Short mmCIF file of C-alpha atoms and ligand atoms in Angstrom, two decimals:
data_model
loop_
_atom_site.label_atom_id
_atom_site.label_comp_id
_atom_site.label_asym_id
_atom_site.label_seq_id
_atom_site.Cartn_x
_atom_site.Cartn_y
_atom_site.Cartn_z
CA MET A 4 0.10 8.73 5.60
CA GLN A 5 -1.80 5.47 5.38
CA ASP A 6 0.65 3.20 7.17
CA ASN A 7 -1.70 0.49 8.36
CA ARG A 8 -3.56 0.28 5.10
CA LEU A 9 -0.27 -0.59 3.40
CA LEU A 10 -0.06 -3.74 5.53
CA ALA A 11 -3.53 -5.10 4.78
CA LEU A 12 -3.29 -6.37 1.17
CA THR A 13 0.30 -7.29 0.47
CA TYR A 14 1.53 -9.09 -2.65
CA PHE A 15 4.73 -10.49 -4.08
CA ARG A 16 5.44 -7.29 -6.02
CA GLY A 17 3.88 -3.97 -6.92
CA ARG A 18 2.82 -5.38 -10.27
CA VAL A 19 1.05 -8.30 -8.57
CA SER A 20 -0.92 -5.80 -6.49
CA LEU A 21 -1.99 -4.10 -9.72
CA TYR A 22 -2.90 -7.49 -11.20
CA ALA A 23 -5.07 -8.26 -8.15
CA ILE A 24 -6.83 -4.89 -8.46
CA LEU A 25 -7.50 -5.43 -12.18
CA LYS A 26 -8.84 -8.96 -11.54
CA SER A 27 -11.17 -7.70 -8.84
CA LEU A 28 -12.47 -5.14 -11.35
CA MET A 29 -13.14 -8.14 -13.66
CA ILE A 30 -10.78 -6.84 -16.30
CA GLY A 31 -9.54 -9.41 -18.81
CA LYS A 32 -9.59 -10.52 -22.42
CA GLY A 33 -11.00 -7.95 -24.84
CA ASP A 34 -10.48 -5.04 -22.43
CA GLN A 35 -8.04 -2.17 -22.65
CA VAL A 36 -6.31 -0.49 -19.74
CA ALA A 37 -5.06 3.06 -20.35
CA MET A 38 -1.68 3.94 -18.85
CA GLN A 39 1.00 6.46 -19.58
CA ALA A 40 4.04 5.39 -21.57
CA PHE A 41 7.26 6.45 -19.82
CA THR A 42 6.68 3.67 -17.34
CA CYS A 43 8.33 0.45 -16.31
CA ILE A 44 7.52 -2.95 -17.74
CA ALA A 45 5.85 -3.96 -14.46
CA VAL A 46 2.71 -2.04 -15.37
CA PRO A 47 1.92 -3.48 -18.83
CA GLU A 48 3.02 -6.91 -17.57
CA ALA A 49 0.28 -6.89 -14.96
CA VAL A 50 -2.29 -5.81 -17.56
CA ILE A 51 -1.18 -8.46 -20.05
CA ALA A 52 -1.24 -11.11 -17.32
CA THR A 53 -5.01 -10.52 -16.94
CA GLY A 54 -5.52 -11.04 -20.70
CA ALA A 55 -6.25 -7.32 -21.30
CA MET A 56 -4.24 -4.95 -23.52
CA PRO A 57 -2.30 -1.86 -22.48
CA LEU A 58 -3.35 1.39 -24.20
CA TYR A 59 -0.43 3.84 -24.07
CA ILE A 60 -1.11 7.53 -23.45
CA ASP A 61 1.47 10.26 -24.01
CA ILE A 62 2.79 12.58 -21.30
CA THR A 63 2.51 16.36 -21.35
CA ARG A 64 5.64 18.07 -22.72
CA GLY A 65 7.78 19.31 -19.83
CA SER A 66 6.08 16.97 -17.35
CA VAL A 67 6.46 13.27 -16.56
CA THR A 68 2.77 12.47 -16.18
CA MET A 69 -0.25 11.68 -18.35
CA ASP A 70 -1.56 14.12 -20.96
CA VAL A 71 -5.33 14.30 -20.53
CA LYS A 72 -5.86 15.42 -24.14
CA ASP A 73 -4.13 12.33 -25.47
CA LEU A 74 -6.20 10.24 -23.06
CA GLU A 75 -9.43 11.74 -24.41
CA ARG A 76 -8.26 11.12 -27.94
CA LYS A 77 -7.33 7.49 -27.42
CA ILE A 78 -9.88 5.93 -25.06
CA THR A 79 -12.54 3.70 -26.56
CA SER A 80 -15.58 1.83 -25.30
CA ASN A 81 -13.24 -1.08 -24.47
CA THR A 82 -11.17 1.00 -22.04
CA LYS A 83 -12.05 -0.43 -18.63
CA ALA A 84 -9.55 1.31 -16.33
CA ILE A 85 -7.13 4.24 -16.34
CA ILE A 86 -3.85 3.90 -14.46
CA ILE A 87 -2.32 7.23 -13.51
CA GLN A 88 1.31 7.19 -12.49
CA HIS A 89 2.71 9.82 -10.15
CA THR A 90 6.17 9.60 -11.69
CA PHE A 91 9.12 10.40 -9.35
CA GLY A 92 6.51 11.43 -6.75
CA ILE A 93 5.13 14.28 -8.89
CA PRO A 94 1.31 14.22 -8.91
CA THR A 95 -0.52 13.69 -12.19
CA GLU A 96 -2.91 16.58 -13.02
CA ILE A 97 -5.71 14.63 -11.38
CA SER A 98 -8.66 17.01 -11.74
CA ASN A 99 -8.52 16.86 -15.53
CA ILE A 100 -8.25 13.09 -15.61
CA LEU A 101 -11.05 12.66 -13.05
CA ARG A 102 -13.33 14.74 -15.25
CA VAL A 103 -12.77 12.42 -18.23
CA ALA A 104 -13.00 9.28 -16.09
CA LEU A 105 -16.26 10.34 -14.46
CA LEU A 106 -17.80 11.30 -17.77
CA LYS A 107 -16.94 7.91 -19.29
CA ARG A 108 -17.46 6.00 -16.02
CA ILE A 109 -14.01 4.45 -16.10
CA PRO A 110 -12.32 3.67 -12.76
CA ILE A 111 -8.95 5.23 -11.97
CA ILE A 112 -6.13 3.22 -10.41
CA GLU A 113 -3.20 5.19 -8.99
CA ASP A 114 0.33 3.88 -9.47
CA CYS A 115 1.90 5.09 -6.22
CA CYS A 116 5.13 3.11 -6.57
CA HIS A 117 7.06 6.40 -6.47
CA THR A 118 5.06 8.07 -3.74
CA LEU A 119 3.86 7.55 -0.20
CA ALA A 120 3.53 11.16 0.90
CA SER A 121 3.02 13.57 -2.02
CA GLU A 122 -0.22 15.56 -2.09
CA TYR A 123 -2.43 17.14 -4.72
CA LYS A 124 -4.68 20.04 -3.67
CA GLY A 125 -4.13 19.12 -0.02
CA GLN A 126 -5.09 15.46 -0.49
CA LEU A 127 -2.74 12.48 -0.24
CA LEU A 128 -2.00 10.65 -3.50
CA GLY A 129 -3.52 7.21 -3.59
CA THR A 130 -6.86 8.46 -2.26
CA PHE A 131 -8.28 9.82 -5.53
CA GLY A 132 -8.90 6.64 -7.51
CA ILE A 133 -10.85 3.47 -6.75
CA ALA A 134 -7.56 1.82 -5.77
CA SER A 135 -3.83 2.43 -5.58
CA PHE A 136 -0.74 0.22 -5.53
CA TYR A 137 2.77 0.45 -4.07
CA SER A 138 6.18 -1.20 -4.37
CA PHE A 139 8.92 -1.59 -1.78
CA GLU A 140 11.93 -2.73 -3.75
CA TRP A 141 15.21 -0.95 -4.27
CA GLY A 142 14.78 2.64 -5.43
CA LYS A 143 11.26 3.19 -4.10
CA PRO A 144 10.27 5.72 -1.40
CA LEU A 145 10.41 2.97 1.22
CA THR A 146 12.52 -0.15 0.76
CA ALA A 147 11.66 -3.47 2.42
CA GLY A 148 12.72 -5.98 -0.23
CA ILE A 149 10.66 -7.26 -3.13
CA GLY A 150 6.98 -6.66 -2.46
CA GLY A 151 3.93 -4.53 -3.08
CA SER A 152 0.62 -3.44 -1.56
CA ALA A 153 -2.82 -2.52 -2.77
CA ILE A 154 -5.12 0.00 -1.10
CA ILE A 155 -8.80 -0.02 -2.08
CA ASN A 156 -10.97 3.07 -1.70
CA ASP A 157 -14.29 1.40 -2.43
CA VAL A 158 -16.06 -0.84 0.09
CA HIS A 159 -17.46 -3.36 -2.40
CA LEU A 160 -14.23 -3.71 -4.32
CA GLU A 161 -12.37 -4.11 -1.06
CA GLU A 162 -14.61 -6.99 0.01
CA LYS A 163 -14.06 -8.63 -3.34
CA ILE A 164 -10.28 -8.33 -3.39
CA LYS A 165 -10.11 -9.62 0.19
CA LEU A 166 -12.07 -12.73 -0.80
CA GLU A 167 -9.77 -13.32 -3.76
CA TYR A 168 -6.67 -12.84 -1.63
CA HIS A 169 -6.97 -16.48 -0.54
CA ASN A 170 -6.02 -17.56 -4.06
CA PHE A 171 -2.55 -16.10 -3.58
CA THR A 172 0.08 -18.30 -1.97
CA ASN A 173 3.16 -17.63 0.12
CA PRO A 174 6.44 -17.53 -1.86
CA GLY A 175 8.12 -20.05 0.43
CA PHE A 176 11.44 -20.26 2.17
CA ILE A 177 13.94 -20.13 -0.70
CA LYS A 178 12.51 -17.09 -2.46
CA ASP A 179 12.09 -15.40 0.89
CA ALA A 180 15.72 -16.05 1.86
CA LYS A 181 16.94 -14.78 -1.50
CA ILE A 182 14.96 -11.55 -1.10
CA SER A 183 16.26 -11.08 2.46
CA MET A 184 19.86 -11.52 1.35
CA GLN A 185 19.32 -9.05 -1.42
CA TYR A 186 17.80 -6.54 0.98
CA MET A 187 20.66 -6.89 3.45
CA ALA A 188 23.30 -6.56 0.76
CA TYR A 189 21.61 -3.45 -0.58
CA ASN A 190 21.22 -1.93 2.84
CA TYR A 191 24.81 -2.58 3.76
CA PHE A 192 26.65 -1.67 0.57
CA TYR A 193 24.62 0.88 -1.31
CA LYS A 194 25.23 4.61 -1.08
CA PRO A 195 25.21 7.15 -3.93
CA SER A 196 28.97 6.95 -4.59
CA VAL A 197 28.80 3.20 -5.31
CA TYR A 198 25.57 3.45 -7.31
CA TRP A 199 27.16 2.47 -10.60
CA ILE A 200 28.94 -0.58 -9.17
CA VAL A 201 25.85 -1.81 -7.34
CA LYS A 202 23.79 -1.31 -10.47
CA SER A 203 26.06 -3.46 -12.66
CA LEU A 204 26.32 -6.18 -10.00
CA PHE A 205 22.55 -6.20 -9.65
CA HIS A 206 22.10 -6.72 -13.38
CA ALA A 207 24.82 -9.39 -13.56
CA PHE A 208 23.35 -11.37 -10.64
CA GLY A 209 19.84 -10.94 -11.99
CA LYS A 210 20.87 -12.43 -15.32
CA ILE A 211 22.25 -15.61 -13.75
CA GLY A 212 19.18 -15.96 -11.52
CA PHE A 213 21.15 -15.41 -8.33
CA ILE A 214 18.74 -12.70 -7.27
CA GLU A 215 15.14 -11.78 -7.98
CA GLY A 216 15.53 -9.54 -11.03
CA ASN A 217 13.05 -6.87 -12.02
CA TYR A 218 12.51 -7.68 -15.62
CA ASN A 219 11.44 -11.24 -16.22
CA GLU A 220 10.26 -12.15 -19.69
CA VAL A 221 6.54 -11.84 -20.13
CA SER A 222 6.47 -15.45 -21.37
CA ASP A 223 8.64 -16.80 -18.53
CA THR A 224 6.98 -19.50 -16.38
CA ASN A 225 8.49 -18.06 -13.21
CA PHE A 226 6.74 -14.90 -14.14
CA ALA A 227 3.36 -16.59 -14.23
CA ASP A 228 3.97 -17.94 -10.71
CA ASP A 229 4.85 -14.49 -9.42
CA PHE A 230 1.36 -13.29 -10.20
CA HIS A 231 -0.17 -15.71 -7.72
CA MET A 232 1.96 -14.93 -4.71
CA THR A 233 1.67 -12.81 -1.62
CA MET A 234 4.42 -10.70 -0.11
CA ALA A 235 7.19 -12.78 1.46
CA LYS A 236 6.92 -13.01 5.26
CA SER A 237 10.26 -11.34 5.90
CA VAL A 238 9.30 -8.41 3.65
CA GLN A 239 6.06 -7.97 5.58
CA LYS A 240 8.03 -7.74 8.80
CA ARG A 241 10.51 -5.24 7.41
CA LEU A 242 7.75 -3.18 5.84
CA LYS A 243 6.01 -2.87 9.20
CA ARG A 244 9.26 -1.87 10.86
CA ASN A 245 10.45 0.52 8.16
CA LEU A 246 7.11 2.30 7.96
CA ALA A 247 7.86 3.74 11.40
CA ALA A 248 10.81 5.60 9.82
CA LEU A 249 8.73 7.00 6.95
CA PRO A 250 8.13 10.49 8.43
CA GLU A 251 11.86 10.99 8.85
CA GLU A 252 12.63 9.64 5.37
CA THR A 253 9.96 11.96 3.95
CA MET A 254 11.53 15.00 5.62
CA PHE A 255 14.89 14.19 4.05
CA ARG A 256 13.35 13.88 0.63
CA ILE A 257 11.52 17.19 0.95
CA LYS A 258 14.66 18.95 2.13
CA ASN A 259 16.82 17.48 -0.64
CA GLY A 260 14.24 18.41 -3.27
CA ILE A 261 14.31 22.00 -2.07
CA ILE A 262 18.11 22.09 -2.19
CA TYR A 263 18.21 20.71 -5.75
CA ASP A 264 15.53 23.23 -6.78
CA LYS A 265 17.55 26.08 -5.39
CA GLU A 266 21.11 25.09 -6.22
CA ILE A 267 20.99 23.53 -9.69
CA ASN A 268 21.41 26.30 -12.23
CA SER A 269 23.08 24.79 -15.28
CA PRO A 270 21.57 26.20 -18.51
CA MET A 271 21.88 22.69 -19.95
CA LEU A 272 19.23 21.40 -17.55
CA GLY A 273 15.48 22.00 -17.46
CA LYS A 274 13.17 21.57 -14.48
CA VAL A 275 10.19 19.24 -14.62
CA HIS A 276 6.70 20.75 -14.31
CA VAL A 277 4.89 20.27 -11.01
CA PRO A 278 1.09 20.90 -10.81
CA ASP A 279 -0.05 23.99 -8.88
CA ASP A 280 -1.17 23.43 -5.35
CA SER A 281 0.71 20.19 -4.87
CA LYS A 282 3.22 19.00 -2.30
CA VAL A 283 5.95 16.92 -3.88
CA VAL A 284 8.04 14.40 -2.00
CA TYR A 285 10.48 13.29 -4.65
CA ALA A 286 11.30 9.58 -4.99
CA ARG A 287 14.08 10.92 -7.20
CA TYR A 288 14.59 14.46 -8.43
CA PRO A 289 14.15 14.60 -12.22
CA LEU A 290 15.61 17.02 -14.76
CA PHE A 291 15.62 17.29 -18.55
CA ALA A 292 19.20 17.31 -19.83
CA GLN A 293 20.67 18.34 -23.12
CA HIS A 294 23.35 15.85 -24.15
CA LYS A 295 22.00 13.24 -21.75
CA ASN A 296 24.21 10.40 -22.95
CA GLU A 297 27.36 12.40 -22.53
CA LEU A 298 26.26 13.52 -19.08
CA ILE A 299 25.50 9.97 -17.94
CA LYS A 300 28.81 8.69 -19.26
CA LYS A 301 30.68 11.37 -17.39
CA ALA A 302 28.67 10.76 -14.21
CA ARG A 303 29.54 7.08 -14.35
CA LYS A 304 33.21 7.90 -14.73
CA ASN A 305 33.11 10.33 -11.81
CA LYS A 306 31.05 7.92 -9.67
CA VAL A 307 28.21 10.41 -9.36
CA GLU A 308 24.75 8.90 -8.95
CA ILE A 309 22.64 10.10 -11.85
CA SER A 310 20.00 7.72 -13.20
CA ASP A 311 18.99 7.56 -16.81
CA TRP A 312 15.53 6.00 -16.58
CA TYR A 313 13.09 6.01 -18.20
CA ASN A 314 15.28 5.59 -21.24
CA THR A 315 12.48 4.20 -23.32
CA PRO A 316 8.64 4.33 -23.35
CA VAL A 317 8.51 1.00 -21.47
CA HIS A 318 11.61 0.62 -19.35
CA PRO A 319 13.92 -1.27 -19.93
CA LEU A 320 12.72 -2.46 -23.35
CA GLU A 321 14.67 -1.47 -26.41
CA LYS A 322 12.86 -0.60 -29.61
CA MET A 323 12.94 -4.11 -31.05
CA ASN A 324 11.02 -5.41 -28.00
CA TRP A 325 8.35 -2.72 -27.77
CA LYS A 326 5.89 -4.98 -29.59
CA SER A 327 6.07 -7.56 -26.79
CA VAL A 328 4.18 -5.13 -24.54
CA CYS A 329 2.02 -3.74 -27.39
CA TYR A 330 3.80 -0.38 -27.58
CA GLN A 331 3.66 1.06 -31.09
CA GLU A 332 6.52 3.25 -32.17
CA GLY A 333 5.42 6.86 -32.66
CA SER A 334 2.24 6.46 -30.60
CA CYS A 335 3.60 8.67 -27.77
CA PRO A 336 6.02 11.15 -29.40
CA VAL A 337 6.52 13.31 -26.29
CA VAL A 338 7.52 10.22 -24.31
CA GLU A 339 9.97 9.14 -26.98
CA GLN A 340 11.56 12.58 -26.95
CA SER A 341 11.53 12.98 -23.15
CA SER A 342 13.15 9.62 -22.53
CA GLU A 343 16.17 10.91 -24.43
CA GLU A 344 16.44 13.84 -22.02
CA ILE A 345 15.37 12.68 -18.57
CA ILE A 346 17.83 12.14 -15.74
CA SER A 347 17.19 11.83 -12.01
CA LEU A 348 19.03 12.37 -8.75
CA PRO A 349 18.78 10.60 -5.38
CA THR A 350 16.81 12.27 -2.57
CA HIS A 351 16.82 9.53 0.10
CA GLN A 352 18.47 9.57 3.53
CA LYS A 353 21.59 7.80 2.30
CA THR A 354 22.40 10.89 0.24
CA SER A 355 24.75 12.71 2.60
CA GLU A 356 25.08 16.46 2.39
CA PHE A 357 28.58 15.97 0.99
CA GLU A 358 27.25 13.69 -1.73
CA LEU A 359 24.34 16.02 -2.47
CA PHE A 360 26.65 18.92 -3.18
CA ARG A 361 29.03 16.73 -5.14
CA ILE A 362 26.11 15.91 -7.45
CA ILE A 363 25.07 19.59 -7.67
CA ASP A 364 28.62 20.75 -8.41
CA PHE A 365 29.01 18.05 -11.03
CA LEU A 366 25.83 19.19 -12.80
CA ASN A 367 26.55 22.89 -12.57
CA SER A 368 29.98 22.41 -14.06
CA PHE A 369 28.77 20.26 -16.94
CA GLY A 370 28.65 21.81 -20.37
C1 LIG K 11 8.61 -0.18 -9.42
C2 LIG K 11 7.41 0.20 -10.14
C3 LIG K 11 6.30 -0.65 -10.28
C4 LIG K 11 6.16 -2.05 -9.71
O1 LIG K 11 7.30 -2.65 -9.34
P1 LIG K 11 7.43 -4.15 -8.83
O2 LIG K 11 8.80 -4.53 -9.30
O3 LIG K 11 6.39 -4.97 -9.47
O4 LIG K 11 7.30 -4.11 -7.34
C5 LIG K 11 5.19 -0.17 -10.96
N1 LIG K 11 5.17 1.06 -11.48
C6 LIG K 11 6.21 1.90 -11.38
C7 LIG K 11 6.12 3.25 -11.99
C8 LIG K 11 7.36 1.49 -10.72
O5 LIG K 11 8.40 2.32 -10.63
#
């Protein structure tokens, strides 16, 4: 674990950490940044905010991570960084990607928003690329409120990003208080059986601006401000405190992943590929489901926590808005197919054993 390093370069959100990394790599207008589709809007937003363009790479069928062959096919001389995303905490096949990146001399940035403890070939994720970034909002491996961190694995780049850190300003009292209230409400109310209620409230409050939503418009002026802010003070404090509980949280997630692996046996569900020689700490436990929509509808009715993301190549954008983040329909066919099948289950400490088996029984009896 790299606890202290997570406290060194802290930003308003995960996406702002990515933005800061890209800026320190001097990425901007005219450049392309390769990333997998089957991601959340935060990632292309950060790229677009620098003036660069996202270049979407497909995932490997049966996995939730980048397909190196599609990467090789699509990169050009304008591709100035490759973001690899360890989706749900499952490591990307890093050796293959490293080979391509080294050959073309393109730096790798690791999106570790779903992972703080997974390993690939005995090495912690986040230590393979030139830099990695993290997020601590609701649903991530460690929750502290809205905020993100960057970790830099290159001395020169680290010096540079530290110098530029002074250009970021503190979010101020009102935003900070809003985030704290949100964190407390989440911490107090949320458990898997009220997932669906909390989720609809969150979206309703987000829409009226009562809380810090996740999906601001790319053209929004608030949004532009976000990209120049550091992590709120209260989030920094909670992050420091909550990091102490990370080993325990990690153990829960490992245990719950093993139970799901062993107990889920519905023929309607397919397991997601995990690279050989990797240790997976699931942020959520993913499955491919036949009749996904029906399953989700039924889960909602039965108050069983089953998530449906990523529903689309760039979550939560529907087809008519794909253009706003430069995603071209048909450019990542495996992603488009997989997003119609993927579901995911909670693994965190708030998933009691009772709830865990309620979810498993629900899935095994579906169909
Ligand atoms: C949550 C998340 C981010 C960044 O989230 P922020 O809301 O900016 O903190 C980036 N990538 C992935 C894959 C995520 O899940």
